[in-house]
């Protein structure tokens, strides 16, 4: 399986000019790297200006795709400020991040909302990067049941045939963003990956549980990315801050490309 490296730009950068610069620099490198798939998830407002296609009307460069950071759980209607799956698809979006911990926190997204979003996106043939992860790693291992609930509730009542487009991003909240204590340890991510696959096995059966890519996210940078990919038992990375600095992100991409 090719490693999947996803850039989550969050609410950055603050101008289209800067967005275009980061995108074109990343594209230069990403389009050459044949052993990995790169997905860039910019803010909605920039999506129509960032084209992975080689030329106008051309198809997307197959190893570089555009993703969205969120979507709404209804197809159409009076929902001020929301963005639908159809809108995303019309702009060539292939991937969507659902249930990021920052949305769970600041937009009060519950597992039930995350489930509706996951469902509508998968039913409309988008690849869903479903984010899960505990707030803290307690010694009584309650975090395991927290993670389990996020997955089982997030995937509730979704037909198995749609799970082929599911990707799980394990992002322990304490390891994400500027206030993170540190990144997780690859050996702990490895164990969590096994745990996640067991849950997927109970939800979706053997075939899905074997094939679903698991990503790690949380303070990934150019110094630890390789270690996660080599020793974390994961199939890719979800990168926040380090994806906005294209020089650093290029290093992450190039290192990933050397591992098959
Ligand atoms: P970070 O963010 O790499 O800046 O820690 C990761 C994420 O929240 O997806």
Short mmCIF file of C-alpha atoms in Angstrom, two decimals, residues 3 12 18 38 50 64 80 125 128 158 184 212 222 259:
data_model
loop_
_atom_site.label_atom_id
_atom_site.label_comp_id
_atom_site.label_asym_id
_atom_site.label_seq_id
_atom_site.Cartn_x
_atom_site.Cartn_y
_atom_site.Cartn_z
CA UNK A 3 1.84 5.69 2.07
CA UNK A 12 -4.10 28.90 7.31
CA UNK A 18 0.43 32.43 0.26
CA UNK A 38 -0.26 13.26 -1.11
CA UNK A 50 -5.57 25.21 -6.19
CA UNK A 64 -1.66 14.52 -5.55
CA UNK A 80 -26.25 28.94 6.20
CA UNK A 125 -17.98 8.35 -2.97
CA UNK A 128 -13.26 9.94 4.47
CA UNK A 158 -23.06 2.71 7.48
CA UNK A 184 3.16 10.19 20.52
CA UNK A 212 -8.34 0.35 5.93
CA UNK A 222 10.63 16.28 9.50
CA UNK A 259 9.76 3.62 2.31
#
